[in-house]
Short mmCIF file of C-alpha atoms in Angstrom, two decimals:
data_model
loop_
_atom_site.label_atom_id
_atom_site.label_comp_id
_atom_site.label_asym_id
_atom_site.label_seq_id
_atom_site.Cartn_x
_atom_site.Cartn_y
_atom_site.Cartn_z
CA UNK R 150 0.00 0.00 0.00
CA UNK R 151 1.15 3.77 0.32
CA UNK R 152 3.51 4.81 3.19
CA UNK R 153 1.28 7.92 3.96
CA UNK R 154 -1.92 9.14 4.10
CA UNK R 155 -4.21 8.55 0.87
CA UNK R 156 -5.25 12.38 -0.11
CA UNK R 157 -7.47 10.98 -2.89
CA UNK R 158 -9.15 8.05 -4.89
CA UNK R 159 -11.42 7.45 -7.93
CA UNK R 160 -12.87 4.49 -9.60
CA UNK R 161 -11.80 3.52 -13.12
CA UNK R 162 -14.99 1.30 -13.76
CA UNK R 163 -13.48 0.34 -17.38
CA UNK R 164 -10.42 -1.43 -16.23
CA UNK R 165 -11.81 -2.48 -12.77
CA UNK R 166 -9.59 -0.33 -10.94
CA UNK R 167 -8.93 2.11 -8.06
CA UNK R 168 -6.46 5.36 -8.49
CA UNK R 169 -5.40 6.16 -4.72
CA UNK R 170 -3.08 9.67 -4.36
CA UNK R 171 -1.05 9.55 -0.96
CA UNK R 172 0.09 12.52 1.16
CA UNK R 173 3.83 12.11 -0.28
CA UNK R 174 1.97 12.81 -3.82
CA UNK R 175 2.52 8.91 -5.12
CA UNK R 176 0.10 7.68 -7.52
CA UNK R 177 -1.36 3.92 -7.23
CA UNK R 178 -3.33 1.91 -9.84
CA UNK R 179 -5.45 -1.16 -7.75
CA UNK R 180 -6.96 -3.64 -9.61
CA UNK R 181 -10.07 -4.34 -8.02
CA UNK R 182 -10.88 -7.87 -9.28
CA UNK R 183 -7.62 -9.39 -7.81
CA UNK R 184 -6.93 -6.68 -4.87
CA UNK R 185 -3.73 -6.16 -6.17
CA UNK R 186 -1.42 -2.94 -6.67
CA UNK R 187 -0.65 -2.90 -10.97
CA UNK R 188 0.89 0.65 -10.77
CA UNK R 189 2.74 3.18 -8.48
CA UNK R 190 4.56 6.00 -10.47
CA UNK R 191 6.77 8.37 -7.80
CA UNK R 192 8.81 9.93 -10.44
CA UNK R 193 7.76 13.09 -11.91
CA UNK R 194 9.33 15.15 -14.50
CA UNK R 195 10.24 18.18 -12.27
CA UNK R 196 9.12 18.78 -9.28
CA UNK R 197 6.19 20.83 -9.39
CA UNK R 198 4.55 18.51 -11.30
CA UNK R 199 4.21 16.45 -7.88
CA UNK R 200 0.71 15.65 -7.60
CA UNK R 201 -1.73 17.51 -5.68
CA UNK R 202 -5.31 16.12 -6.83
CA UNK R 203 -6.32 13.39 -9.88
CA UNK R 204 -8.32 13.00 -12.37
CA UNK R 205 -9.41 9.85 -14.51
CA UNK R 206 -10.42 10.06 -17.57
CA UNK R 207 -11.92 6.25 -18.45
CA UNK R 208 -12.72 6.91 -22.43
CA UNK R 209 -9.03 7.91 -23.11
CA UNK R 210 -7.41 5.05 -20.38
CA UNK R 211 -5.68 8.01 -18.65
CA UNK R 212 -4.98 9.94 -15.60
CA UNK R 213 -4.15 13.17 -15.13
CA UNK R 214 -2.18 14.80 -11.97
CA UNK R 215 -2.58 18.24 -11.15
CA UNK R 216 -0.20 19.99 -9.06
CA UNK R 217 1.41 23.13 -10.17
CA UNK R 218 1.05 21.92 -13.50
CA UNK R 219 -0.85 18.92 -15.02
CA UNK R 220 0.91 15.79 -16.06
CA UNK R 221 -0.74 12.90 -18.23
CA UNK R 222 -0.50 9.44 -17.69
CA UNK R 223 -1.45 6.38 -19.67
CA UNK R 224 -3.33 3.97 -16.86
CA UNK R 225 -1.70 0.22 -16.76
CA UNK R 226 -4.65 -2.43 -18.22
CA UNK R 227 -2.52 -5.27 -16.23
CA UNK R 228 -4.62 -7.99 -14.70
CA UNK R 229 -2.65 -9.83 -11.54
CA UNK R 230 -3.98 -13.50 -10.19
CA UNK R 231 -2.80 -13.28 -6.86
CA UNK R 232 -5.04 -13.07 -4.27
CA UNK R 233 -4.02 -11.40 -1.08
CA UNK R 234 -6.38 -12.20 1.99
CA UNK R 235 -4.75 -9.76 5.04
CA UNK R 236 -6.26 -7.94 7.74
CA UNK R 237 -5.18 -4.14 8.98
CA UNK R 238 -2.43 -4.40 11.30
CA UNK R 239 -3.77 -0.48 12.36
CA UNK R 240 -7.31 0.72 13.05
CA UNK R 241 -9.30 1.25 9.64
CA UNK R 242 -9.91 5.53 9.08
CA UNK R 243 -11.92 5.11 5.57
CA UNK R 244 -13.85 3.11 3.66
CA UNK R 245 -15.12 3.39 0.27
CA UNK R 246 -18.19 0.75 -0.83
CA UNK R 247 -18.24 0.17 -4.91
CA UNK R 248 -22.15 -1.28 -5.69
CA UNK R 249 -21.25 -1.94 -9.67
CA UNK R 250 -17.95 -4.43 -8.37
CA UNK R 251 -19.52 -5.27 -4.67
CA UNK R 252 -15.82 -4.62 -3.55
CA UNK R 253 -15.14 -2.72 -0.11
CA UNK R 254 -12.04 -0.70 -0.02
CA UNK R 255 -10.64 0.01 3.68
CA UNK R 256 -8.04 2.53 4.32
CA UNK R 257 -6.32 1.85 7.52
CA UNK R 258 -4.41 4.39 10.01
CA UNK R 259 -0.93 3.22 8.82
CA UNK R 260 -1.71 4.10 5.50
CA UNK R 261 -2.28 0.28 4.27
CA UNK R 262 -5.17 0.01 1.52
CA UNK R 263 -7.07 -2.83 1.26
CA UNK R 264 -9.70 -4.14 -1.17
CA UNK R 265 -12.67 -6.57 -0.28
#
């Protein structure tokens, strides 16, 4: 999961997926049918382009960052088969209930996402 706070999500319903934004501006891509991380980009161009708020844009398969200035990014399609069936090792602060997928996504104190 992210080593901070998550400032942010938003569904992708085309690919299944969850984009989280942490505190320390890193972007994650979760696939929602296998719970499983398929993308964390931490490296920005300069930066001010350090995220600061997200957008996905499910027609084009892209994300956009906004910080002081936007910054594209294609999303990752990627389909894992792992299964990963942990509990929070800290109390949960979030959760987010998806009725199209009937996946729960819990965000615990520590930072640790989790998908249902």
């Amino acid at each position: 999961g992210h080593t901070s706070g998550i400032k942010m999500m938003q569904l992708n319903d085309d690919f299944e997926q969850l984009v989280s934004l942490s505190m320390d501006r890193v972007l994650k891509v979760w696939d929602l049918r296998n719970n499983e991380c398929v993308q964390t980009i931490t490296q920005f161009k300069r930066s001010e382009m350090k995220p600061t708020a997200l957008l996905v844009d499910p027609k084009k398969h892209k994300m956009i960052s906004f910080g002081t200035r936007q910054q594209v990014f294609k999303i990752n399609p990627q389909i894992l088969y792992k299964t990963i069936e942990n509990t929070h090792r800290a109390p949960v602060v979030a959760v987010l209930y998806n009725r199209i997928f009937g996946n729960v996504v819990t965000i615990a104190e520590d930072s640790e996402c989790s998908i249902w």
